[in-house]
mmCIF file of C-alpha atoms in Angstrom:
data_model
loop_
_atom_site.group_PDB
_atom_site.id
_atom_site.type_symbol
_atom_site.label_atom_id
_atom_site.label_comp_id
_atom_site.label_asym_id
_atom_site.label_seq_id
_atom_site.Cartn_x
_atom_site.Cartn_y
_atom_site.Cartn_z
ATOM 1 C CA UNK E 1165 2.048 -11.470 -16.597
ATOM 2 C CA UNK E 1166 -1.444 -9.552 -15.653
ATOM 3 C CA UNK E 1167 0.677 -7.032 -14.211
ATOM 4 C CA UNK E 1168 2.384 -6.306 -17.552
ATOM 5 C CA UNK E 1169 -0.642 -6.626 -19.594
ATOM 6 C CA UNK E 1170 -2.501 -4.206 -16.961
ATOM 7 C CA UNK E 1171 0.063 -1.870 -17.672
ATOM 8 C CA UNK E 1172 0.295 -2.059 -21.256
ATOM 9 C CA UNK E 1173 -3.504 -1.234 -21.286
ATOM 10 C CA UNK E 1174 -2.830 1.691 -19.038
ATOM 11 C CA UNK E 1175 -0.060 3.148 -21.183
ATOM 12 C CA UNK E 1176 -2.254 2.689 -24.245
ATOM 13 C CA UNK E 1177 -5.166 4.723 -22.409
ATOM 14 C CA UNK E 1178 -2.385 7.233 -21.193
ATOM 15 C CA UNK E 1179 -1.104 7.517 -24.705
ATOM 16 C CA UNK E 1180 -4.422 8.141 -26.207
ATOM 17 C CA UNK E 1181 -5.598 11.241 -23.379
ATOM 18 C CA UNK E 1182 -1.829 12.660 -24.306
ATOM 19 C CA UNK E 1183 -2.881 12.561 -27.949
ATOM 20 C CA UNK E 1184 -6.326 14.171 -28.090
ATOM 21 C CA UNK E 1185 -4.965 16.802 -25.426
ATOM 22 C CA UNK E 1186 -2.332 17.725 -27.468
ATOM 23 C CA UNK E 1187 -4.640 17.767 -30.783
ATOM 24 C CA UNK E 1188 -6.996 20.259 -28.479
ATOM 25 C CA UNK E 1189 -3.975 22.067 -27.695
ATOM 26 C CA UNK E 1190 -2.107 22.259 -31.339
ATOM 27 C CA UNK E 1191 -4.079 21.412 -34.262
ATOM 28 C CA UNK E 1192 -6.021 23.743 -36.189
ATOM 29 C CA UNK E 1193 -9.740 24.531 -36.057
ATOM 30 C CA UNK E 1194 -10.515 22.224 -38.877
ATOM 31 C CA UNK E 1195 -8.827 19.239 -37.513
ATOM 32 C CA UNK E 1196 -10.258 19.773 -33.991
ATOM 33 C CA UNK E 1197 -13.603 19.639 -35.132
ATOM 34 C CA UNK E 1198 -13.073 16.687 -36.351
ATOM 35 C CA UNK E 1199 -11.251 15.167 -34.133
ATOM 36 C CA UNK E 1200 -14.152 16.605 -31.463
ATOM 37 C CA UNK E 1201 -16.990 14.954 -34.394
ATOM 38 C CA UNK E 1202 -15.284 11.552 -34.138
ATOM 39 C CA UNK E 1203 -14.363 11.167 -30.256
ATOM 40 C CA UNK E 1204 -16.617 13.128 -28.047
ATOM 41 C CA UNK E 1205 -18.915 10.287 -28.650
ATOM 42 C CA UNK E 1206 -16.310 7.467 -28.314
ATOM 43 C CA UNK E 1207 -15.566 9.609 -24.502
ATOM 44 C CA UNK E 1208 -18.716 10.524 -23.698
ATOM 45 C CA UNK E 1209 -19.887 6.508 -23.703
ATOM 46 C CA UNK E 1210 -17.094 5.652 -22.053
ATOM 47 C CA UNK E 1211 -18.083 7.822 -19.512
ATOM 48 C CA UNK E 1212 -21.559 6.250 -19.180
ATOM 49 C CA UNK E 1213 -20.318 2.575 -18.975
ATOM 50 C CA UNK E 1214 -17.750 3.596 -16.164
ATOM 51 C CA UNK E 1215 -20.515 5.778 -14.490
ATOM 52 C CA UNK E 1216 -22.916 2.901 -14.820
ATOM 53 C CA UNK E 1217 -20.916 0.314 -13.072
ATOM 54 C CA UNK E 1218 -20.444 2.734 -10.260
ATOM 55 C CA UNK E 1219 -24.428 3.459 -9.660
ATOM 56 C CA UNK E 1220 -25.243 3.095 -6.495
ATOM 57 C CA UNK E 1221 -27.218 -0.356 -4.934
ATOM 58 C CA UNK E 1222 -30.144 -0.459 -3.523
ATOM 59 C CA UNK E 1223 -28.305 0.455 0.011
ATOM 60 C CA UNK E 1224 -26.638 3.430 -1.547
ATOM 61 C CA UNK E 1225 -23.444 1.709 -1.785
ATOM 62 C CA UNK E 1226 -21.426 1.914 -4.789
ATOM 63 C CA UNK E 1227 -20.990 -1.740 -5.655
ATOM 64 C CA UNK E 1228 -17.706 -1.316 -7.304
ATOM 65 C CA UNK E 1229 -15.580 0.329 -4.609
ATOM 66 C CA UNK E 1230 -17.200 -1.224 -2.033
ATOM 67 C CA UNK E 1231 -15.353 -4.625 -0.678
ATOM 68 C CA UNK E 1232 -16.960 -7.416 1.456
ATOM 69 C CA UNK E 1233 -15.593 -5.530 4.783
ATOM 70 C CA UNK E 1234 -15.785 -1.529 3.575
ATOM 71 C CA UNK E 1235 -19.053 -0.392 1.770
ATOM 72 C CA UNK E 1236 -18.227 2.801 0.130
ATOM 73 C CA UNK E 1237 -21.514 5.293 0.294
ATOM 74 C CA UNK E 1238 -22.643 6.757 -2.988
ATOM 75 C CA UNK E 1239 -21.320 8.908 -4.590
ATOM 76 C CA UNK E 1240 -18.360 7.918 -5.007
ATOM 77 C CA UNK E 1241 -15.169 9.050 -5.674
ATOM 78 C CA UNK E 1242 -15.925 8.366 -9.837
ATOM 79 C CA UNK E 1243 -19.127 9.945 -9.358
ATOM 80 C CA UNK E 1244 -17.567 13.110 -7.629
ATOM 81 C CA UNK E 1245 -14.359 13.306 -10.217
ATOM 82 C CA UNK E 1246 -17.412 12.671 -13.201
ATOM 83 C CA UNK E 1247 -19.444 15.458 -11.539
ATOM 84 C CA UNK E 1248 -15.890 18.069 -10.998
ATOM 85 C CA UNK E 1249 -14.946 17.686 -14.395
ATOM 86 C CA UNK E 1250 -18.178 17.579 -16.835
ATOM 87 C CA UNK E 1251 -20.285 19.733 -14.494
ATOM 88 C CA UNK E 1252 -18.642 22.181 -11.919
ATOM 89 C CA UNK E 1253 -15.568 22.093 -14.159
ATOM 90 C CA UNK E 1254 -17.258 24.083 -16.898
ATOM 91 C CA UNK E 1255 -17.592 26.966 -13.891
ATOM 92 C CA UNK E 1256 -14.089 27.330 -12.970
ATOM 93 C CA UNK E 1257 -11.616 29.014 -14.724
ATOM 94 C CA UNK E 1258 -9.675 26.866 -17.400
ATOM 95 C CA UNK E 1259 -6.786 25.982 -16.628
ATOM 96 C CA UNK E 1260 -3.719 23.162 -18.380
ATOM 97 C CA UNK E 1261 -4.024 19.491 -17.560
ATOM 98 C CA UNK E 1262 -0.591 19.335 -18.316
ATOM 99 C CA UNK E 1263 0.530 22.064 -15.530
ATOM 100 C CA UNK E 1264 -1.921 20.948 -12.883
ATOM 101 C CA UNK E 1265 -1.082 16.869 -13.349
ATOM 102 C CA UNK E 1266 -3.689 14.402 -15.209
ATOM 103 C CA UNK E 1267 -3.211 12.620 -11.579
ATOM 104 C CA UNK E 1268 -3.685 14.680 -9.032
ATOM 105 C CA UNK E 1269 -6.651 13.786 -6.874
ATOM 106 C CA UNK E 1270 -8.638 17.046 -5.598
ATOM 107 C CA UNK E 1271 -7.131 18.729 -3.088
ATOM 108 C CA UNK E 1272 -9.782 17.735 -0.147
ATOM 109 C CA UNK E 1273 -10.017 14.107 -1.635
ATOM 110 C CA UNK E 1274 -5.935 14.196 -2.018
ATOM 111 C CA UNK E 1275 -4.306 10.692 -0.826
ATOM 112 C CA UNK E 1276 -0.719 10.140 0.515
ATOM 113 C CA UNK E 1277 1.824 9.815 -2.615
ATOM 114 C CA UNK E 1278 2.292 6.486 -3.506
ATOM 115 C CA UNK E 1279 6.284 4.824 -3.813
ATOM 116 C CA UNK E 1280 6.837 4.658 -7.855
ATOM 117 C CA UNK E 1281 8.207 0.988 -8.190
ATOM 118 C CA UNK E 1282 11.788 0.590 -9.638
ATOM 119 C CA UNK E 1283 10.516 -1.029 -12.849
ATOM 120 C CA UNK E 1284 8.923 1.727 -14.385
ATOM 121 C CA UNK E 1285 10.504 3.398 -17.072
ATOM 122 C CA UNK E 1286 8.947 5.290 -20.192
ATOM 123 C CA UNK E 1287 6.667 7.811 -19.619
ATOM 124 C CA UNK E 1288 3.792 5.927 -18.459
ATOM 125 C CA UNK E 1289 5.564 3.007 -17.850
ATOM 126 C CA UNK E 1290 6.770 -0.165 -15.672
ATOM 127 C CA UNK E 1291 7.646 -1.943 -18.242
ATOM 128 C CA UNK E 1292 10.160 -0.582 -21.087
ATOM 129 C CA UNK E 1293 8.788 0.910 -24.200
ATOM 130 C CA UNK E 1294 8.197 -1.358 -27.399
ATOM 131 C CA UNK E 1295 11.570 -0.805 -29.187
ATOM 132 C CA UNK E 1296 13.702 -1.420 -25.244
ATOM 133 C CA UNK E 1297 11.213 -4.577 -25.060
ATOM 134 C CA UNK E 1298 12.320 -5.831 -28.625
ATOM 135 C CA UNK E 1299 16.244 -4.700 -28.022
ATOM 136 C CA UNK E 1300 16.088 -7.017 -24.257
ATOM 137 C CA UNK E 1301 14.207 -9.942 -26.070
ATOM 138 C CA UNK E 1302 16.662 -9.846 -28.978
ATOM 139 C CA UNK E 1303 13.364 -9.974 -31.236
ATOM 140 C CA UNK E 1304 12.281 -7.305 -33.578
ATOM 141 C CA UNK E 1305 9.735 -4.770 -32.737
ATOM 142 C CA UNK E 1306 6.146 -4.803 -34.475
#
């Protein structure tokens, strides 16, 4: 069951990045800026609370990828995505999210590609899509 809700969350997270990139990508200068007024700050905290739970210990481990048996020196590999995307980022040439993958770690960081499971179906999915969900259950979709 926490797998499923785990993955609902994820999809809903997923869902959300597709929308505002494709509101940066499509909507017109009036609507972006107000998309921009209303989320930047809704992003930009989120960044801070994720970047805060990976600050480094008094060690200079970063307590939240480190395990009891691998301590993981800061910075880590939040801190280094954080710092490639909202610092060096703004020096290299723009390119689309959507051509070079939302996943794809950097190339010197890049790990082995992971199996997809069976299950997974949807676009961000492993489990099926609201309306599929209803349609197996034989209840109606909210």
């Amino acid at each position: 069951m926490d797998q499923i809700l785990g993955q609902v969350l994820r999809n809903a997270v997923w869902e959300r990045l597709d929308m505002l990139s494709d509101l940066a990508e499509r909507a017109d200068d009036t609507s972006v800026v107000s998309v921009a007024r209303s989320e930047l700050p809704r992003l930009t905290e989120g960044w801070r609370a994720m970047l805060k739970a990976h600050e480094p210990d008094e060690r200079g481990d970063c307590p939240t990828c480190s395990t009891r048996w691998h301590k993981c020196k800061a910075p880590c590999s939040v801190w280094q995505v954080a710092h490639e995307h909202l610092v060096a980022g703004g020096l290299a040439p723009q390119q689309s999210t959507r051509r070079l993958g939302r996943r794809r770690a950097a190339p010197a960081q890049a790990a082995p590609a992971q199996p997809v499971p069976q299950q997974q179906a949807g676009k961000h999915a492993l489990v099926p899509p609201p309306a599929a969900r209803g349609a197996i259950a034989g209840a109606p979709v909210r």
